[in-house]
Coordinates of C-alpha atoms in Angstrom, one line a residue:
M1 CA -14.4 15.5 -61.0
T2 CA -16.6 17.2 -63.6
Q3 CA -15.1 17.1 -67.1
L4 CA -16.5 18.6 -70.3
K5 CA -17.5 16.0 -72.8
D6 CA -15.1 15.5 -75.7
K7 CA -12.8 18.0 -74.1
D8 CA -10.0 19.3 -76.4
P9 CA -6.5 18.2 -75.3
L10 CA -5.4 21.8 -75.3
G11 CA -6.8 24.3 -72.7
K12 CA -10.0 26.2 -73.4
V13 CA -10.0 30.0 -73.7
I14 CA -13.0 31.7 -72.1
V15 CA -13.3 35.5 -72.2
I16 CA -15.3 37.3 -69.5
T17 CA -16.4 40.5 -71.2
S18 CA -19.0 43.3 -71.0
G19 CA -20.0 46.4 -72.8
K20 CA -20.4 48.7 -69.8
G21 CA -17.9 49.2 -67.0
G22 CA -18.8 48.6 -63.4
V23 CA -21.0 45.5 -63.9
G24 CA -18.8 43.1 -61.9
K25 CA -16.7 41.7 -64.8
T26 CA -13.4 41.3 -62.9
T27 CA -15.2 40.0 -59.8
S28 CA -16.9 37.4 -62.1
A29 CA -13.6 36.5 -63.8
A30 CA -12.0 35.9 -60.4
A31 CA -15.0 33.9 -59.2
I32 CA -15.3 31.7 -62.3
A33 CA -11.5 31.0 -62.4
A34 CA -11.5 30.1 -58.6
A35 CA -14.6 27.9 -59.0
L36 CA -13.1 26.0 -61.8
A37 CA -9.8 25.5 -59.8
K38 CA -11.8 24.4 -56.8
R39 CA -13.2 21.6 -59.0
G40 CA -9.7 20.4 -59.8
H41 CA -9.3 22.1 -63.2
K42 CA -5.9 23.7 -63.7
T43 CA -6.9 27.3 -64.4
V44 CA -5.2 30.6 -65.1
V45 CA -6.9 34.0 -65.1
I46 CA -5.3 36.8 -67.2
D47 CA -5.8 40.6 -66.8
F48 CA -6.2 42.3 -70.2
D49 CA -7.0 45.7 -68.7
V50 CA -3.6 47.3 -69.4
G51 CA -3.1 50.5 -67.3
L52 CA -6.1 49.9 -65.0
R53 CA -5.4 46.5 -63.6
N54 CA -7.6 45.3 -60.7
L55 CA -7.5 41.6 -61.0
D56 CA -4.4 41.2 -58.9
M57 CA -6.2 43.1 -56.1
I58 CA -9.3 41.0 -56.2
M59 CA -7.2 37.9 -56.2
G60 CA -5.2 39.2 -53.2
C61 CA -1.8 39.0 -54.9
E62 CA -1.0 42.6 -55.8
R63 CA 2.1 42.6 -53.6
R64 CA 3.5 39.6 -55.4
V65 CA 3.5 41.1 -58.9
V66 CA 7.1 41.4 -60.3
F67 CA 6.6 40.7 -64.0
D68 CA 3.4 41.0 -66.0
F69 CA 1.6 40.1 -69.2
I70 CA 3.2 42.9 -71.1
N71 CA 6.7 42.0 -70.0
V72 CA 6.0 38.5 -71.4
I73 CA 4.6 39.8 -74.7
Q74 CA 7.6 42.1 -75.2
G75 CA 10.1 39.5 -74.4
E76 CA 11.3 41.1 -71.1
A77 CA 10.3 38.1 -69.0
R78 CA 9.4 34.4 -69.4
L79 CA 5.8 33.4 -68.8
K80 CA 6.9 31.3 -65.9
Q81 CA 8.3 34.4 -64.2
A82 CA 5.1 36.4 -64.6
L83 CA 2.6 33.7 -63.5
I84 CA 1.6 34.0 -59.8
K85 CA 0.4 30.8 -58.2
D86 CA -2.6 31.3 -55.8
K87 CA -1.7 30.5 -52.2
R88 CA -5.2 29.0 -51.5
L89 CA -5.6 26.8 -54.6
D90 CA -2.6 25.0 -56.2
T91 CA -4.7 24.6 -59.4
L92 CA -5.1 28.4 -59.8
S93 CA -2.7 30.9 -61.3
I94 CA -2.9 34.6 -62.1
L95 CA -1.2 36.5 -64.9
P96 CA -1.4 40.2 -64.0
T97 CA -1.0 43.1 -66.4
S98 CA 0.9 46.3 -66.4
Q99 CA -0.3 49.5 -64.6
T100 CA 2.3 51.7 -66.5
R101 CA 1.8 50.8 -70.1
D102 CA -1.0 51.6 -72.5
K103 CA -3.2 49.2 -74.4
D104 CA -1.0 49.6 -77.6
A105 CA 1.4 47.3 -75.7
L106 CA -0.9 44.4 -76.5
T107 CA -0.2 42.9 -79.9
Q108 CA -2.2 40.2 -81.6
D109 CA 0.9 38.1 -82.3
G110 CA 2.0 38.5 -78.7
V111 CA -1.3 37.6 -77.2
E112 CA -1.6 34.5 -79.5
K113 CA 1.8 33.3 -78.5
V114 CA 1.1 33.7 -74.8
L115 CA -2.3 31.9 -75.0
N116 CA -0.8 29.1 -77.1
E117 CA 1.8 28.5 -74.3
L118 CA -0.8 28.7 -71.6
K119 CA -3.1 26.2 -73.5
E120 CA -0.3 23.6 -73.2
Q121 CA -0.2 24.1 -69.4
F122 CA -3.7 24.8 -68.2
D123 CA -7.2 23.3 -68.7
Y124 CA -8.9 26.7 -68.7
I125 CA -7.6 30.2 -69.6
I126 CA -9.9 32.9 -68.2
C127 CA -9.4 36.3 -70.0
D128 CA -10.6 39.2 -67.9
S129 CA -11.4 41.7 -70.6
P130 CA -11.6 45.5 -70.2
A131 CA -15.1 46.9 -70.6
G132 CA -16.1 48.3 -74.0
I133 CA -15.1 47.5 -77.6
E134 CA -11.6 49.1 -77.8
R135 CA -8.3 47.3 -78.6
G136 CA -7.8 45.6 -75.3
A137 CA -11.3 44.1 -75.3
Q138 CA -11.1 43.0 -78.9
L139 CA -7.8 41.2 -78.3
A140 CA -9.2 39.6 -75.1
M141 CA -12.0 38.0 -77.2
Y142 CA -10.2 37.5 -80.4
F143 CA -8.8 34.0 -79.6
A144 CA -11.7 32.9 -77.4
D145 CA -13.4 29.5 -77.6
E146 CA -16.3 30.7 -75.4
A147 CA -17.5 33.9 -73.9
V148 CA -19.3 35.0 -70.8
V149 CA -21.0 38.4 -71.3
V150 CA -21.5 40.0 -67.9
T151 CA -24.4 42.5 -67.7
N152 CA -26.6 44.3 -65.2
P153 CA -30.4 44.4 -65.6
E154 CA -30.3 48.0 -66.8
V155 CA -31.1 49.3 -70.4
S156 CA -27.7 50.9 -71.0
S157 CA -25.8 47.8 -69.8
V158 CA -27.8 45.4 -71.9
R159 CA -27.6 47.6 -75.0
D160 CA -23.8 47.7 -74.7
S161 CA -23.6 44.0 -74.1
D162 CA -25.6 43.5 -77.4
R163 CA -22.8 45.4 -79.2
V164 CA -20.2 43.1 -77.6
L165 CA -22.2 40.1 -78.8
G166 CA -22.0 41.5 -82.3
L167 CA -18.2 41.6 -82.1
L168 CA -18.1 38.0 -80.8
A169 CA -20.1 37.0 -83.8
S170 CA -17.9 38.7 -86.4
K171 CA -14.5 40.0 -85.1
T172 CA -12.9 36.9 -83.7
K173 CA -10.4 34.4 -85.1
R174 CA -13.1 31.7 -85.2
A175 CA -15.4 34.0 -87.2
E176 CA -12.6 34.9 -89.6
D177 CA -11.2 31.4 -90.1
E178 CA -14.3 29.2 -89.8
G179 CA -17.2 31.6 -90.3
T180 CA -18.7 30.5 -86.9
E181 CA -19.6 32.4 -83.8
V182 CA -17.9 32.2 -80.4
K183 CA -20.2 30.4 -78.1
A184 CA -21.6 33.1 -75.8
Q185 CA -23.7 33.0 -72.6
V186 CA -25.0 35.8 -70.4
L187 CA -24.2 36.2 -66.7
L188 CA -26.6 38.7 -65.1
T189 CA -25.2 40.4 -62.0
R190 CA -26.5 42.7 -59.4
H191 CA -30.0 41.3 -59.8
D192 CA -32.5 42.7 -57.2
Q193 CA -35.8 41.0 -57.2
R194 CA -37.5 43.8 -55.2
R195 CA -36.4 46.4 -57.7
V196 CA -37.6 44.1 -60.6
D197 CA -41.0 43.8 -58.9
A198 CA -41.1 47.5 -58.5
G199 CA -40.5 47.9 -62.2
E200 CA -37.2 49.6 -61.6
M201 CA -35.0 46.9 -63.3
M202 CA -35.4 44.8 -66.3
T203 CA -36.7 41.3 -65.8
I204 CA -34.5 38.3 -66.7
D205 CA -36.8 37.6 -69.7
D206 CA -36.4 41.2 -70.9
V207 CA -32.7 40.9 -70.9
L208 CA -32.7 37.5 -72.7
E209 CA -35.2 38.7 -75.3
I210 CA -32.8 41.5 -76.3
L211 CA -29.6 39.6 -76.1
A212 CA -30.9 36.3 -77.5
V213 CA -28.2 34.1 -76.0
P214 CA -28.4 31.5 -73.3
L215 CA -28.4 32.5 -69.6
L216 CA -25.4 31.1 -67.7
G217 CA -26.5 32.4 -64.3
V218 CA -28.0 35.2 -62.2
V219 CA -25.9 36.7 -59.4
P220 CA -28.0 38.6 -56.8
E221 CA -27.0 42.0 -55.4
S222 CA -25.1 41.2 -52.3
P223 CA -22.8 43.0 -49.8
A224 CA -20.7 39.8 -49.7
V225 CA -19.4 40.6 -53.2
L226 CA -17.9 43.9 -52.1
R227 CA -16.6 42.5 -48.9
A228 CA -14.8 39.7 -50.7
S229 CA -13.3 42.1 -53.2
N230 CA -12.0 44.4 -50.5
V231 CA -10.1 41.6 -48.8
G232 CA -8.6 40.2 -51.9
M233 CA -10.7 37.1 -52.0
P234 CA -12.7 35.6 -55.0
I235 CA -16.2 35.3 -53.6
V236 CA -16.4 31.5 -54.1
L237 CA -13.5 31.2 -51.6
D238 CA -15.1 33.5 -49.1
E239 CA -17.9 32.7 -46.6
P240 CA -21.0 31.1 -48.2
S241 CA -23.5 33.5 -49.6
E242 CA -26.2 33.7 -52.2
A243 CA -23.8 35.3 -54.6
S244 CA -21.1 32.7 -54.1
R245 CA -23.6 30.0 -54.6
A246 CA -24.8 31.7 -57.8
Y247 CA -21.3 31.8 -59.2
E248 CA -20.7 28.1 -58.3
A249 CA -23.9 27.1 -60.1
A250 CA -22.9 29.2 -63.2
V251 CA -19.6 27.4 -63.4
A252 CA -21.4 24.0 -63.1
R253 CA -23.5 25.1 -66.1
L254 CA -20.3 26.2 -67.9
L255 CA -19.0 22.7 -67.5
G256 CA -22.2 21.2 -69.0
E257 CA -24.0 20.3 -65.9
E258 CA -27.8 20.7 -65.7
V259 CA -28.4 23.1 -62.8
D260 CA -31.8 24.7 -62.2
M261 CA -32.1 28.5 -62.1
S262 CA -33.5 28.9 -58.6
M263 CA -34.8 32.4 -58.9
S264 CA -37.8 34.0 -57.2
K265 CA -40.8 34.3 -59.5
E266 CA -41.0 37.7 -61.2
K267 CA -44.4 38.9 -60.2
K268 CA -44.7 42.2 -62.1
P269 CA -43.7 43.5 -65.5
G270 CA -40.2 44.9 -65.4
F271 CA -38.8 48.2 -66.5
F272 CA -38.4 47.3 -70.2
S273 CA -42.0 45.9 -70.5
R274 CA -43.4 49.0 -68.8
L275 CA -41.4 51.3 -71.0
F276 CA -42.5 49.7 -74.3
G277 CA -45.9 48.5 -73.3
A278 CA -45.2 44.8 -73.7
P279 CA -47.6 42.4 -72.1
A280 CA -46.7 41.0 -68.7

């Protein structure tokens, strides 16, 4: 079983975040959580998107939701009552959120209390953040030990991700208490090499030059992602595909393993290079 070196006795909090919506953040949170659980790590994934919850659908447990994250924060239910154990992996649990409350129902003290309790029970706490930089997103990242910033190879998505990286560097408990940044890595989703070669998408190097943080993985555009989401299955538990293998490799890197980025060679300057006249 793969273990992080010098792993803390308490669970590690990892936020999955993005600046722009629709980049595959919740799909990525579900895949990362399930891949960690497949490796034997006791993992819980939390939905922070109050009012617009989707995680329970992607995890295939929407009909099993009785109590939620907000009920626990507000003292209306115990954490044990709200946690849903995955039927496919006994090392995986889901903490859904409310569809009927608004984001003001999330409080910093309440989130901290729930996370502290979860850290006593789980190896990894995966926080599925809402997109953007509003209250829900800030609370999802505030107590994080590490961050995975999900972005598409498009200018608007990368620009918004850069803003999120600024918050991770300055608006977290770690930054306030220790003056240090939350360790962040980029997960590039919906990558299409043909469109990169045609100059319609940014190259991987373009993205990394702007964001200036390490690359965790590259997930190719794949119909398997949509198919898995539609049937309530994290993609790493579905049939093998390029996308599922990309998520598995990303999780291996997250755990400190050295895994090569097996990407096709980018033959032509991408959109960003063409736009600004940078050399190929």
